[in-house]
């Protein structure tokens, strides 16, 4: 176990080693105090919160909690953290966007919950040169106007529309003015259809190397810790997945 703690994994993108370190005692105390405070506040708003099947949760070993639907990024984690603490007396570390950790309110809450940050490609989107239109006969094919796809872009990179109207991964690059997407943009909004037909500016982000995040998660689990994941990502008001 000591040898495992000293072993470093190299992030091939940044070249920085990662060493597992268990959360210090003061972080655990902050976690418990923060959870106690919020749980008591929630008790004022919710008449009763009950867990179904709580007896199935293992009392020993690592656990991954997958929570959905994801209705509220503040309420959902606290409820899950509280129920897990009550059922098996374990602390849950959530996977959260690295961008959120840098925000004052959300970042403070996430750090208190000992969350693990994940860099997302969509958070790195930057304006790209030229404009794009869609091929009317093949919606996965993008035509560039004044673009340099071959020089500046790469497969698995992310193409983003203005106003956060959609992001799609690149499947292959044919030339500086033509590429193929892994899947087509959703045309459920007239605005998206019009801009891709007439031509629109766009954004681009390279594929993110997540090897460091994966290693951090695996080490966390290898040391009998718990991980919490909200697979839907952002909050929403739908009752279905």
XYZ file of C-alpha atoms in Angstrom:
241
model
C 0.000 0.000 0.000
C 2.876 2.375 0.831
C 4.461 1.624 -2.540
C 1.149 2.383 -4.250
C 0.934 5.752 -2.528
C 4.423 6.703 -3.744
C 3.798 5.603 -7.322
C 3.291 8.551 -9.696
C 1.251 8.616 -12.885
C 2.422 10.979 -15.611
C -0.052 13.234 -17.355
C 1.205 13.009 -20.935
C -0.205 16.447 -21.717
C 1.279 18.374 -18.808
C 4.134 16.073 -17.787
C 3.322 16.429 -14.080
C 3.289 13.428 -11.702
C 0.314 12.747 -9.439
C 0.711 11.277 -5.958
C -2.281 10.120 -3.948
C -2.702 11.923 -0.660
C -5.506 11.164 1.760
C -7.502 14.209 2.805
C -6.087 15.700 6.013
C -8.123 15.544 9.198
C -9.121 19.205 9.065
C -10.650 18.709 5.587
C -12.730 15.822 6.912
C -13.864 17.928 9.858
C -14.850 20.764 7.510
C -16.733 18.238 5.340
C -18.673 16.912 8.356
C -19.440 20.373 9.765
C -20.507 21.681 6.362
C -22.736 18.636 5.797
C -24.269 18.903 9.276
C -25.107 22.584 8.734
C -26.686 22.092 5.288
C -28.570 18.962 6.347
C -30.203 20.886 9.194
C -31.098 23.713 6.825
C -32.667 21.253 4.377
C -34.703 19.725 7.204
C -36.493 23.075 7.440
C -37.630 22.832 3.804
C -38.207 19.104 3.304
C -40.635 17.333 5.586
C -38.960 13.966 5.206
C -36.114 12.453 3.220
C -35.978 8.671 3.127
C -33.612 6.317 1.315
C -34.942 3.218 -0.410
C -32.566 0.264 -0.496
C -30.016 1.885 1.792
C -29.260 -1.554 3.269
C -27.771 -2.585 -0.092
C -24.937 -0.059 0.141
C -21.680 -1.850 1.133
C -20.292 -0.831 4.501
C -16.727 -1.586 3.428
C -14.656 -0.958 0.320
C -14.886 1.713 -2.391
C -18.253 2.753 -3.841
C -19.321 4.709 -6.940
C -22.632 6.563 -6.583
C -24.313 7.458 -9.886
C -27.078 10.012 -9.235
C -29.796 10.953 -11.730
C -31.994 12.753 -12.653
C -29.914 15.783 -11.691
C -32.376 18.490 -10.672
C -30.210 20.896 -8.672
C -26.444 21.143 -8.342
C -26.706 22.383 -4.745
C -29.507 20.236 -3.314
C -28.712 16.881 -4.960
C -25.113 16.497 -3.697
C -26.028 17.463 -0.138
C -28.919 14.991 -0.011
C -26.744 12.191 -1.380
C -23.865 13.057 0.953
C -26.219 13.109 3.951
C -27.905 9.803 3.139
C -24.586 8.036 2.511
C -23.118 9.378 5.756
C -26.192 8.181 7.630
C -26.315 4.752 5.964
C -22.658 3.692 5.882
C -20.760 6.618 7.487
C -18.730 7.368 4.338
C -17.798 10.629 2.629
C -18.514 11.110 -1.082
C -16.142 13.007 -3.385
C -17.917 14.243 -6.503
C -16.528 14.680 -9.988
C -17.140 18.332 -10.900
C -16.096 20.623 -13.721
C -12.720 22.233 -13.059
C -14.309 25.509 -14.144
C -16.792 25.284 -11.248
C -13.989 24.917 -8.704
C -12.765 28.381 -9.674
C -16.089 30.052 -8.869
C -16.496 31.613 -5.445
C -19.744 30.072 -4.154
C -19.796 26.781 -6.063
C -16.027 26.347 -5.744
C -16.120 26.781 -1.962
C -18.876 24.186 -1.645
C -17.078 21.768 -3.980
C -13.765 22.075 -2.143
C -15.491 21.501 1.205
C -16.972 18.337 -0.304
C -13.466 17.191 -1.354
C -14.509 17.134 -5.009
C -12.297 16.075 -7.926
C -12.037 18.573 -10.782
C -12.444 17.489 -14.408
C -11.318 19.705 -17.283
C -13.966 19.737 -20.017
C -13.238 20.514 -23.647
C -16.268 22.829 -23.879
C -14.729 25.029 -21.179
C -11.687 25.564 -23.426
C -13.604 26.661 -26.536
C -12.075 29.692 -28.263
C -13.130 31.608 -31.407
C -11.717 30.038 -34.575
C -10.799 31.536 -37.933
C -13.442 31.699 -40.699
C -17.045 30.518 -40.873
C -18.763 27.161 -41.318
C -21.839 25.850 -43.139
C -23.373 22.406 -43.179
C -23.622 20.145 -46.220
C -27.392 19.859 -46.947
C -26.901 16.308 -48.250
C -24.779 15.159 -45.300
C -25.307 16.930 -41.977
C -22.139 15.409 -40.532
C -20.039 17.198 -43.163
C -18.967 20.774 -42.422
C -17.778 23.174 -45.080
C -15.317 25.846 -44.009
C -15.011 29.324 -45.489
C -11.642 30.931 -44.816
C -10.774 28.127 -42.385
C -7.578 26.149 -41.764
C -8.855 22.794 -40.469
C -5.753 20.807 -41.488
C -3.323 23.149 -39.770
C -5.034 24.074 -36.521
C -7.579 21.319 -35.818
C -7.345 17.606 -34.942
C -9.699 14.590 -34.752
C -11.627 14.330 -31.445
C -11.403 18.103 -31.110
C -14.606 20.013 -30.315
C -16.523 22.352 -32.634
C -18.856 24.771 -30.836
C -21.606 27.055 -32.114
C -22.131 30.626 -30.811
C -24.388 31.218 -27.798
C -23.741 27.636 -26.591
C -26.206 26.277 -29.158
C -24.329 23.022 -29.611
C -20.969 21.264 -29.469
C -19.900 18.272 -31.579
C -16.672 16.267 -31.797
C -14.653 16.044 -35.003
C -14.428 12.584 -36.553
C -11.965 13.280 -39.376
C -10.430 16.212 -41.242
C -10.457 16.041 -45.040
C -8.930 19.405 -45.947
C -8.543 22.988 -44.692
C -12.150 23.643 -45.719
C -13.848 20.312 -45.072
C -14.272 17.998 -42.094
C -16.596 15.251 -40.852
C -18.300 15.308 -37.457
C -18.842 12.269 -35.228
C -22.536 13.171 -35.127
C -24.622 15.960 -36.578
C -25.649 19.142 -34.757
C -29.138 19.029 -33.251
C -31.501 20.978 -35.508
C -34.331 21.254 -32.976
C -33.989 25.051 -32.937
C -34.634 27.176 -36.060
C -31.748 29.447 -35.052
C -29.265 26.564 -35.312
C -30.611 25.481 -38.700
C -30.448 29.014 -40.119
C -26.936 29.800 -38.938
C -25.518 26.515 -40.278
C -27.255 27.080 -43.594
C -26.183 30.711 -44.078
C -22.779 30.449 -42.423
C -21.717 31.137 -38.862
C -18.675 31.864 -36.776
C -17.641 29.032 -34.471
C -15.318 27.957 -31.680
C -12.811 25.152 -31.317
C -11.096 23.258 -28.495
C -8.536 20.458 -28.609
C -9.320 17.055 -27.097
C -8.531 16.986 -23.381
C -6.178 14.325 -22.038
C -8.026 12.875 -19.023
C -5.373 10.342 -17.975
C -4.527 12.345 -14.836
C -8.192 12.515 -13.788
C -8.669 8.780 -14.362
C -5.594 7.981 -12.302
C -6.759 10.241 -9.498
C -10.170 8.531 -9.473
C -8.644 5.032 -9.546
C -6.293 5.885 -6.673
C -9.191 7.382 -4.724
C -11.164 4.139 -5.099
C -8.111 1.984 -4.419
C -7.904 3.608 -0.985
C -11.512 2.655 -0.115
C -12.934 6.091 -0.849
C -16.264 6.931 -2.536
C -16.924 8.722 -5.818
C -20.138 10.528 -6.778
C -21.094 11.130 -10.421
C -23.974 13.098 -11.955
C -23.919 11.648 -15.512
C -26.337 14.260 -16.877
C -23.894 17.046 -16.060
C -25.930 20.247 -15.687
C -29.060 20.721 -13.638
C -32.486 20.499 -15.276
C -36.171 20.357 -14.304
C -37.110 17.130 -16.147
C -38.270 14.106 -14.195
C -36.929 11.675 -16.808
C -33.320 10.755 -17.636
